[in-house]
Amino acid sequence: MTTPNIAVIRTAYEGFATRDVGKILSAMHDDVEWVHPDGMHKYGLGGTKIGHDGIKEFLARVPSVLGGMVLDPAEFIEQNDRVIVLGTRQVIARSGTSTTLPFLHSWTMREGKATRMEDIFDTVAFHAAIES
């Protein structure tokens, strides 16, 4: 069963898959918090970005660090205003090496859009994938 909140989050993942920033942003409130582990500061990808401009800044930085990335969201769990997504991501280093790593995305929703997205993953494994 797909609820309205899960449908919105699926739209964001469709945007990631097609690199359609407009589609990604359509799922987000204007003042969304976009949170990545502080352990990713080494690559300019850690911390919290605010709003659509913060997300665009983050997404623009990714190609300077990675050769590519493909998200595969596998499970969507909704409780109240929270949608949890479990999945894997294929991380492609600039060298061309590919590694598959698990992720957990925690989305907080309000009025049918995301107000917060927190990306939770093993930063040590991600560093190894980037540097491979």
PDB file of C-alpha atoms in Angstrom:
ATOM      1  CA  MET A   1       0.000   0.000   0.000  1.00  0.00           C
ATOM      2  CA  THR A   2       1.320   3.429  -0.960  1.00  0.00           C
ATOM      3  CA  THR A   3       0.212   6.308   1.227  1.00  0.00           C
ATOM      4  CA  PRO A   4       0.288   9.958   0.083  1.00  0.00           C
ATOM      5  CA  ASN A   5       3.535  10.594   2.016  1.00  0.00           C
ATOM      6  CA  ILE A   6       5.231   7.529   0.548  1.00  0.00           C
ATOM      7  CA  ALA A   7       4.083   8.560  -2.944  1.00  0.00           C
ATOM      8  CA  VAL A   8       5.779  11.952  -2.461  1.00  0.00           C
ATOM      9  CA  ILE A   9       9.013  10.311  -1.307  1.00  0.00           C
ATOM     10  CA  ARG A  10       8.909   7.883  -4.254  1.00  0.00           C
ATOM     11  CA  THR A  11       8.709  10.943  -6.532  1.00  0.00           C
ATOM     12  CA  ALA A  12      11.949  12.226  -4.992  1.00  0.00           C
ATOM     13  CA  TYR A  13      13.661   8.882  -5.690  1.00  0.00           C
ATOM     14  CA  GLU A  14      12.394   9.000  -9.281  1.00  0.00           C
ATOM     15  CA  GLY A  15      14.084  12.400  -9.513  1.00  0.00           C
ATOM     16  CA  PHE A  16      17.332  10.951  -8.156  1.00  0.00           C
ATOM     17  CA  ALA A  17      17.162   8.133 -10.715  1.00  0.00           C
ATOM     18  CA  THR A  18      16.711  10.520 -13.649  1.00  0.00           C
ATOM     19  CA  ARG A  19      18.834  13.347 -12.205  1.00  0.00           C
ATOM     20  CA  ASP A  20      15.776  15.602 -12.323  1.00  0.00           C
ATOM     21  CA  VAL A  21      16.461  18.187  -9.631  1.00  0.00           C
ATOM     22  CA  GLY A  22      13.042  19.780 -10.149  1.00  0.00           C
ATOM     23  CA  LYS A  23      11.349  16.473  -9.390  1.00  0.00           C
ATOM     24  CA  ILE A  24      13.474  16.020  -6.255  1.00  0.00           C
ATOM     25  CA  LEU A  25      12.664  19.527  -5.052  1.00  0.00           C
ATOM     26  CA  SER A  26       8.941  19.064  -5.754  1.00  0.00           C
ATOM     27  CA  ALA A  27       8.868  16.688  -2.773  1.00  0.00           C
ATOM     28  CA  MET A  28      10.502  19.215  -0.424  1.00  0.00           C
ATOM     29  CA  HIS A  29       9.257  22.178   1.589  1.00  0.00           C
ATOM     30  CA  ASP A  30      11.069  25.412   0.765  1.00  0.00           C
ATOM     31  CA  ASP A  31      12.813  25.327   4.176  1.00  0.00           C
ATOM     32  CA  VAL A  32      13.690  21.596   4.146  1.00  0.00           C
ATOM     33  CA  GLU A  33      16.659  20.415   6.224  1.00  0.00           C
ATOM     34  CA  TRP A  34      18.958  18.135   4.179  1.00  0.00           C
ATOM     35  CA  VAL A  35      21.203  16.271   6.650  1.00  0.00           C
ATOM     36  CA  HIS A  36      24.271  14.125   5.940  1.00  0.00           C
ATOM     37  CA  PRO A  37      26.748  12.662   8.423  1.00  0.00           C
ATOM     38  CA  ASP A  38      29.413  15.057   9.683  1.00  0.00           C
ATOM     39  CA  GLY A  39      31.926  12.366   8.705  1.00  0.00           C
ATOM     40  CA  MET A  40      31.425  13.428   5.081  1.00  0.00           C
ATOM     41  CA  HIS A  41      32.849  16.958   5.656  1.00  0.00           C
ATOM     42  CA  LYS A  42      36.168  15.758   4.216  1.00  0.00           C
ATOM     43  CA  TYR A  43      34.453  15.693   0.816  1.00  0.00           C
ATOM     44  CA  GLY A  44      32.303  18.786   1.311  1.00  0.00           C
ATOM     45  CA  LEU A  45      29.188  16.619   1.710  1.00  0.00           C
ATOM     46  CA  GLY A  46      28.637  16.589   5.476  1.00  0.00           C
ATOM     47  CA  GLY A  47      26.334  18.589   7.681  1.00  0.00           C
ATOM     48  CA  THR A  48      22.958  20.217   7.195  1.00  0.00           C
ATOM     49  CA  LYS A  49      21.898  22.157   4.133  1.00  0.00           C
ATOM     50  CA  ILE A  50      18.775  24.313   4.320  1.00  0.00           C
ATOM     51  CA  GLY A  51      16.169  24.829   1.632  1.00  0.00           C
ATOM     52  CA  HIS A  52      16.100  24.167  -2.079  1.00  0.00           C
ATOM     53  CA  ASP A  53      19.289  26.184  -2.610  1.00  0.00           C
ATOM     54  CA  GLY A  54      21.085  24.036  -0.025  1.00  0.00           C
ATOM     55  CA  ILE A  55      19.987  20.856  -1.803  1.00  0.00           C
ATOM     56  CA  LYS A  56      21.090  22.237  -5.181  1.00  0.00           C
ATOM     57  CA  GLU A  57      24.469  23.157  -3.677  1.00  0.00           C
ATOM     58  CA  PHE A  58      24.830  19.635  -2.250  1.00  0.00           C
ATOM     59  CA  LEU A  59      23.820  17.932  -5.512  1.00  0.00           C
ATOM     60  CA  ALA A  60      26.200  20.144  -7.503  1.00  0.00           C
ATOM     61  CA  ARG A  61      29.084  19.072  -5.224  1.00  0.00           C
ATOM     62  CA  VAL A  62      28.493  15.309  -5.594  1.00  0.00           C
ATOM     63  CA  PRO A  63      29.958  14.935  -9.145  1.00  0.00           C
ATOM     64  CA  SER A  64      33.257  16.462  -7.984  1.00  0.00           C
ATOM     65  CA  VAL A  65      33.566  13.640  -5.432  1.00  0.00           C
ATOM     66  CA  LEU A  66      31.927  10.648  -7.151  1.00  0.00           C
ATOM     67  CA  GLY A  67      31.861   9.193 -10.629  1.00  0.00           C
ATOM     68  CA  GLY A  68      28.189   8.353 -10.029  1.00  0.00           C
ATOM     69  CA  MET A  69      25.646   6.995  -7.619  1.00  0.00           C
ATOM     70  CA  VAL A  70      22.475   4.954  -8.040  1.00  0.00           C
ATOM     71  CA  LEU A  71      19.939   4.675  -5.222  1.00  0.00           C
ATOM     72  CA  ASP A  72      17.814   1.559  -4.835  1.00  0.00           C
ATOM     73  CA  PRO A  73      15.138   2.224  -2.208  1.00  0.00           C
ATOM     74  CA  ALA A  74      13.795  -1.175  -1.190  1.00  0.00           C
ATOM     75  CA  GLU A  75      11.485  -0.683   1.794  1.00  0.00           C
ATOM     76  CA  PHE A  76       9.262   2.234   2.835  1.00  0.00           C
ATOM     77  CA  ILE A  77       7.961   2.384   6.410  1.00  0.00           C
ATOM     78  CA  GLU A  78       5.578   5.132   7.549  1.00  0.00           C
ATOM     79  CA  GLN A  79       4.694   6.100  11.113  1.00  0.00           C
ATOM     80  CA  ASN A  80       2.890   9.376  11.798  1.00  0.00           C
ATOM     81  CA  ASP A  81       4.894  12.149  10.076  1.00  0.00           C
ATOM     82  CA  ARG A  82       7.959   9.961   9.417  1.00  0.00           C
ATOM     83  CA  VAL A  83       8.850   7.847   6.394  1.00  0.00           C
ATOM     84  CA  ILE A  84      11.865   5.565   6.737  1.00  0.00           C
ATOM     85  CA  VAL A  85      13.435   4.205   3.575  1.00  0.00           C
ATOM     86  CA  LEU A  86      15.852   1.284   3.647  1.00  0.00           C
ATOM     87  CA  GLY A  87      17.864   0.519   0.567  1.00  0.00           C
ATOM     88  CA  THR A  88      21.225   0.305  -1.077  1.00  0.00           C
ATOM     89  CA  ARG A  89      23.261   2.706  -3.133  1.00  0.00           C
ATOM     90  CA  GLN A  90      25.765   1.876  -5.790  1.00  0.00           C
ATOM     91  CA  VAL A  91      28.681   4.247  -5.287  1.00  0.00           C
ATOM     92  CA  ILE A  92      30.886   4.702  -8.334  1.00  0.00           C
ATOM     93  CA  ALA A  93      34.288   6.178  -7.550  1.00  0.00           C
ATOM     94  CA  ARG A  94      35.913   8.607  -9.961  1.00  0.00           C
ATOM     95  CA  SER A  95      38.285   5.720 -10.774  1.00  0.00           C
ATOM     96  CA  GLY A  96      35.268   3.709 -12.033  1.00  0.00           C
ATOM     97  CA  THR A  97      35.240   1.234  -9.136  1.00  0.00           C
ATOM     98  CA  SER A  98      31.707   0.391  -7.983  1.00  0.00           C
ATOM     99  CA  THR A  99      30.627  -0.522  -4.441  1.00  0.00           C
ATOM    100  CA  THR A 100      27.138  -1.248  -3.096  1.00  0.00           C
ATOM    101  CA  LEU A 101      26.398   0.128   0.374  1.00  0.00           C
ATOM    102  CA  PRO A 102      23.243   0.105   2.543  1.00  0.00           C
ATOM    103  CA  PHE A 103      21.470   3.301   3.576  1.00  0.00           C
ATOM    104  CA  LEU A 104      18.629   4.453   5.787  1.00  0.00           C
ATOM    105  CA  HIS A 105      16.852   7.676   4.890  1.00  0.00           C
ATOM    106  CA  SER A 106      14.639   9.277   7.512  1.00  0.00           C
ATOM    107  CA  TRP A 107      12.101  11.688   6.017  1.00  0.00           C
ATOM    108  CA  THR A 108       9.954  13.988   8.157  1.00  0.00           C
ATOM    109  CA  MET A 109       6.794  15.159   6.436  1.00  0.00           C
ATOM    110  CA  ARG A 110       4.432  18.115   6.859  1.00  0.00           C
ATOM    111  CA  GLU A 111       1.459  18.929   4.641  1.00  0.00           C
ATOM    112  CA  GLY A 112       2.527  16.437   1.985  1.00  0.00           C
ATOM    113  CA  LYS A 113       6.149  17.524   1.604  1.00  0.00           C
ATOM    114  CA  ALA A 114       9.445  16.700   3.287  1.00  0.00           C
ATOM    115  CA  THR A 115      10.662  19.113   5.961  1.00  0.00           C
ATOM    116  CA  ARG A 116      13.756  17.027   6.782  1.00  0.00           C
ATOM    117  CA  MET A 117      15.758  14.272   5.131  1.00  0.00           C
ATOM    118  CA  GLU A 118      18.521  12.567   7.075  1.00  0.00           C
ATOM    119  CA  ASP A 119      20.850  10.191   5.240  1.00  0.00           C
ATOM    120  CA  ILE A 120      22.263   7.563   7.625  1.00  0.00           C
ATOM    121  CA  PHE A 121      25.087   5.319   6.458  1.00  0.00           C
ATOM    122  CA  ASP A 122      28.530   3.945   7.287  1.00  0.00           C
ATOM    123  CA  THR A 123      30.869   6.839   6.487  1.00  0.00           C
ATOM    124  CA  VAL A 124      33.996   4.681   6.803  1.00  0.00           C
ATOM    125  CA  ALA A 125      32.719   2.326   4.086  1.00  0.00           C
ATOM    126  CA  PHE A 126      31.640   5.313   1.981  1.00  0.00           C
ATOM    127  CA  HIS A 127      35.109   6.880   2.276  1.00  0.00           C
ATOM    128  CA  ALA A 128      36.659   3.573   1.161  1.00  0.00           C
ATOM    129  CA  ALA A 129      34.284   3.463  -1.826  1.00  0.00           C
ATOM    130  CA  ILE A 130      35.138   7.037  -2.854  1.00  0.00           C
ATOM    131  CA  GLU A 131      38.858   6.403  -2.548  1.00  0.00           C
ATOM    132  CA  SER A 132      38.879   3.034  -4.337  1.00  0.00           C
TER     133      SER A 132
END
